[in-house]
mmCIF file of C-alpha atoms in Angstrom:
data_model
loop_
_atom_site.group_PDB
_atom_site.id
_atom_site.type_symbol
_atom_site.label_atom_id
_atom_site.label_comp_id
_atom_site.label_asym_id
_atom_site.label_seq_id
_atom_site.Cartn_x
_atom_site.Cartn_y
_atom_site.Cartn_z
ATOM 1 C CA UNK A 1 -20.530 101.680 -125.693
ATOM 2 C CA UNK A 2 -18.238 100.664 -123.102
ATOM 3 C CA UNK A 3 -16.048 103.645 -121.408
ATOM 4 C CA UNK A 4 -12.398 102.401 -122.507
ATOM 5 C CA UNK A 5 -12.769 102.319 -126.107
ATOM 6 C CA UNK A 6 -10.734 104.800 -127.998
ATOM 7 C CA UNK A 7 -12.909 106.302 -130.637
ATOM 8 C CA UNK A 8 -10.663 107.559 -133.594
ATOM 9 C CA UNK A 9 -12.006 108.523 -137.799
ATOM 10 C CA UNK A 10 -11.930 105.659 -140.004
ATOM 11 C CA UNK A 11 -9.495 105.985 -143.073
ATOM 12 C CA UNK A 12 -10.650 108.352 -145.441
ATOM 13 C CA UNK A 13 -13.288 110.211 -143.028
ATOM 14 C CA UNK A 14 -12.670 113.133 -141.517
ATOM 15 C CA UNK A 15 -14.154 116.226 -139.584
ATOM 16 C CA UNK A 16 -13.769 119.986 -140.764
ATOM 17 C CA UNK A 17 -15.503 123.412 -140.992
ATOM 18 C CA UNK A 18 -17.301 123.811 -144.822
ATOM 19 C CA UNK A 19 -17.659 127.725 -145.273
ATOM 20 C CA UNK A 20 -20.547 126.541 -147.413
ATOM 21 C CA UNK A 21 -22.283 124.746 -145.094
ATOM 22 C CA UNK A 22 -21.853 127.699 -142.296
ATOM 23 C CA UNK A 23 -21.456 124.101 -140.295
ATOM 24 C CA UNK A 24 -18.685 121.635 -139.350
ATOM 25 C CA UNK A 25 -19.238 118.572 -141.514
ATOM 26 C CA UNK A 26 -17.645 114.823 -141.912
ATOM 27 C CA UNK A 27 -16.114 114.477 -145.277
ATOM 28 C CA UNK A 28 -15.944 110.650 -146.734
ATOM 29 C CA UNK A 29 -15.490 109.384 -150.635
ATOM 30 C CA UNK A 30 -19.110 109.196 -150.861
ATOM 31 C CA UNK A 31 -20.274 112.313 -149.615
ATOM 32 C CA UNK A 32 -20.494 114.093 -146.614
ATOM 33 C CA UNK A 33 -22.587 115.710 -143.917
ATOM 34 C CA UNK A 34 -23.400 118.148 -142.194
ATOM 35 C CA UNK A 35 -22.926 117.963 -138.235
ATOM 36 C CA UNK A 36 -24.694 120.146 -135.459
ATOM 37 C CA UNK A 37 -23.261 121.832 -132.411
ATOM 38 C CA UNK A 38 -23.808 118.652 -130.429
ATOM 39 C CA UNK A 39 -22.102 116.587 -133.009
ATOM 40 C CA UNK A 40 -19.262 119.205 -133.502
ATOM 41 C CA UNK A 41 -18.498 119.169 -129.598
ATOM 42 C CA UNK A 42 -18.228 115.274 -129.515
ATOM 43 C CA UNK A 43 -16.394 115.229 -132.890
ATOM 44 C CA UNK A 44 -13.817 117.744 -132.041
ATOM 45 C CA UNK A 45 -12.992 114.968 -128.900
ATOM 46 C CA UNK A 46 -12.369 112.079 -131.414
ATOM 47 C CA UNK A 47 -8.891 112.013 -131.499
ATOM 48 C CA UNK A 48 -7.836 108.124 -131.971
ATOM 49 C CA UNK A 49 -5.917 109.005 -128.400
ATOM 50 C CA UNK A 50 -8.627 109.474 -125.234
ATOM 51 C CA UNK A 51 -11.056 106.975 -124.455
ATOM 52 C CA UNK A 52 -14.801 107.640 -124.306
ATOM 53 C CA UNK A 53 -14.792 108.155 -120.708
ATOM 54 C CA UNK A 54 -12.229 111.436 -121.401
ATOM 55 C CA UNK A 55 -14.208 112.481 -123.901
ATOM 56 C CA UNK A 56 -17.491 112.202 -121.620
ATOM 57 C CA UNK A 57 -15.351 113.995 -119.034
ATOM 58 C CA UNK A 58 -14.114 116.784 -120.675
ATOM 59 C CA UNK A 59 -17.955 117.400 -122.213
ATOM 60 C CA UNK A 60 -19.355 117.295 -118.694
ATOM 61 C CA UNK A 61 -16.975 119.882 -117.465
ATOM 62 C CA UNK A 62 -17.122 122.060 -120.384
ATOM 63 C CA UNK A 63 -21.187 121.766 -119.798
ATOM 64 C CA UNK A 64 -22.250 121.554 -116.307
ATOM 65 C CA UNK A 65 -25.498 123.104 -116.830
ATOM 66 C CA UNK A 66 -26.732 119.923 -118.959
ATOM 67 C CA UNK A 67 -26.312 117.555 -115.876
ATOM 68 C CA UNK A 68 -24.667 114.474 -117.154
ATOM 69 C CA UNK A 69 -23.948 113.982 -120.748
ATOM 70 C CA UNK A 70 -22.690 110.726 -120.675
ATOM 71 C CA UNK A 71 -25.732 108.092 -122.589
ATOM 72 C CA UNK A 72 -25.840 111.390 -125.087
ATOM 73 C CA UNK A 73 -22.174 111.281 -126.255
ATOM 74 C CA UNK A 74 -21.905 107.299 -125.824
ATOM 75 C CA UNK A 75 -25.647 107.214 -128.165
ATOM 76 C CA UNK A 76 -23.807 109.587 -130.078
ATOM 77 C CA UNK A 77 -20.696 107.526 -130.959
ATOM 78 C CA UNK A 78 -22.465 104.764 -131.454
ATOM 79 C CA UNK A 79 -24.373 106.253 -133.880
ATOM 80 C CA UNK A 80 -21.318 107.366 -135.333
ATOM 81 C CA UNK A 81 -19.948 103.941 -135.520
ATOM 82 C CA UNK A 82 -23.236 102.524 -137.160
ATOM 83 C CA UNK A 83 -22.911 105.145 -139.758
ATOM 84 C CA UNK A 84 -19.298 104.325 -140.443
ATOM 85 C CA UNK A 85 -17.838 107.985 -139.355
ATOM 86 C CA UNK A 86 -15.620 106.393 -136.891
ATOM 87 C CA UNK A 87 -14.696 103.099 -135.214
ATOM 88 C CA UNK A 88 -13.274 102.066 -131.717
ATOM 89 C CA UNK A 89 -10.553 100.187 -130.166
ATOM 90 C CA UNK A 90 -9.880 98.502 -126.973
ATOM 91 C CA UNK A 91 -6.799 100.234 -125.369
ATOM 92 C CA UNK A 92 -3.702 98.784 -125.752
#
C-alpha cells in the first residue's frame, strides 16, 4: 500500500461503537463485525481526508513504545480493502 493513498469507508460501510458487542464494529448491508483495539485505532484514522502516511504518523506518535507501526497499519488497510471495508484514492 503505497503512502499517498487516501483511505476513506466505502458507501454504505461504516465504523461505530455496538454496546452489544462491548467492541467498535464496521456496519455494512450484509452484516457486520466486530473490530479489535488495533483495528479500532487504525479505523478511527480513516477519514476519506489524510493519506496513509498521516495515519501511520499519527499511530507512531500516539505509540512509541511499539517501534514502528507502519507494515502493521499498511497490512492492515489492505486487508481492509480486500475485505471491502474501505477503498483508496490517489490524492488529487
Amino acid at each position: 500500500m503505497k503512502d499517498n493513498l487516501i483511505p476513506a469507508f466505502r458507501r454504505g460501510y461504516r465504523m461505530q461503537w455496538e454496546p452489544a458487542q462491548d467492541s467498535h464494529v464496521v456496519l455494512y448491508p450484509e452484516g457486520m463485525a466486530k473490530l479489535n483495539e488495533t483495528a479500532t485505532a487504525i479505523l478511527e484514522l480513516v477519514t476519506g481526508k489524510q493519506d496513509v502516511a498521516a495515519i501511520i504518523a499519527i499511530l507512531n506518535s500516539r505509540f512509541p513504545e511499539a517501534g514502528g507501526v507502519d507494515d502493521d497499519v499498511k497490512e492492515f488497510l489492505q486487508s481492509a480493502v480486500e475485505q471491502k471495508w474501505i477503498q483508496c484514492r490517489e490524492p488529487e
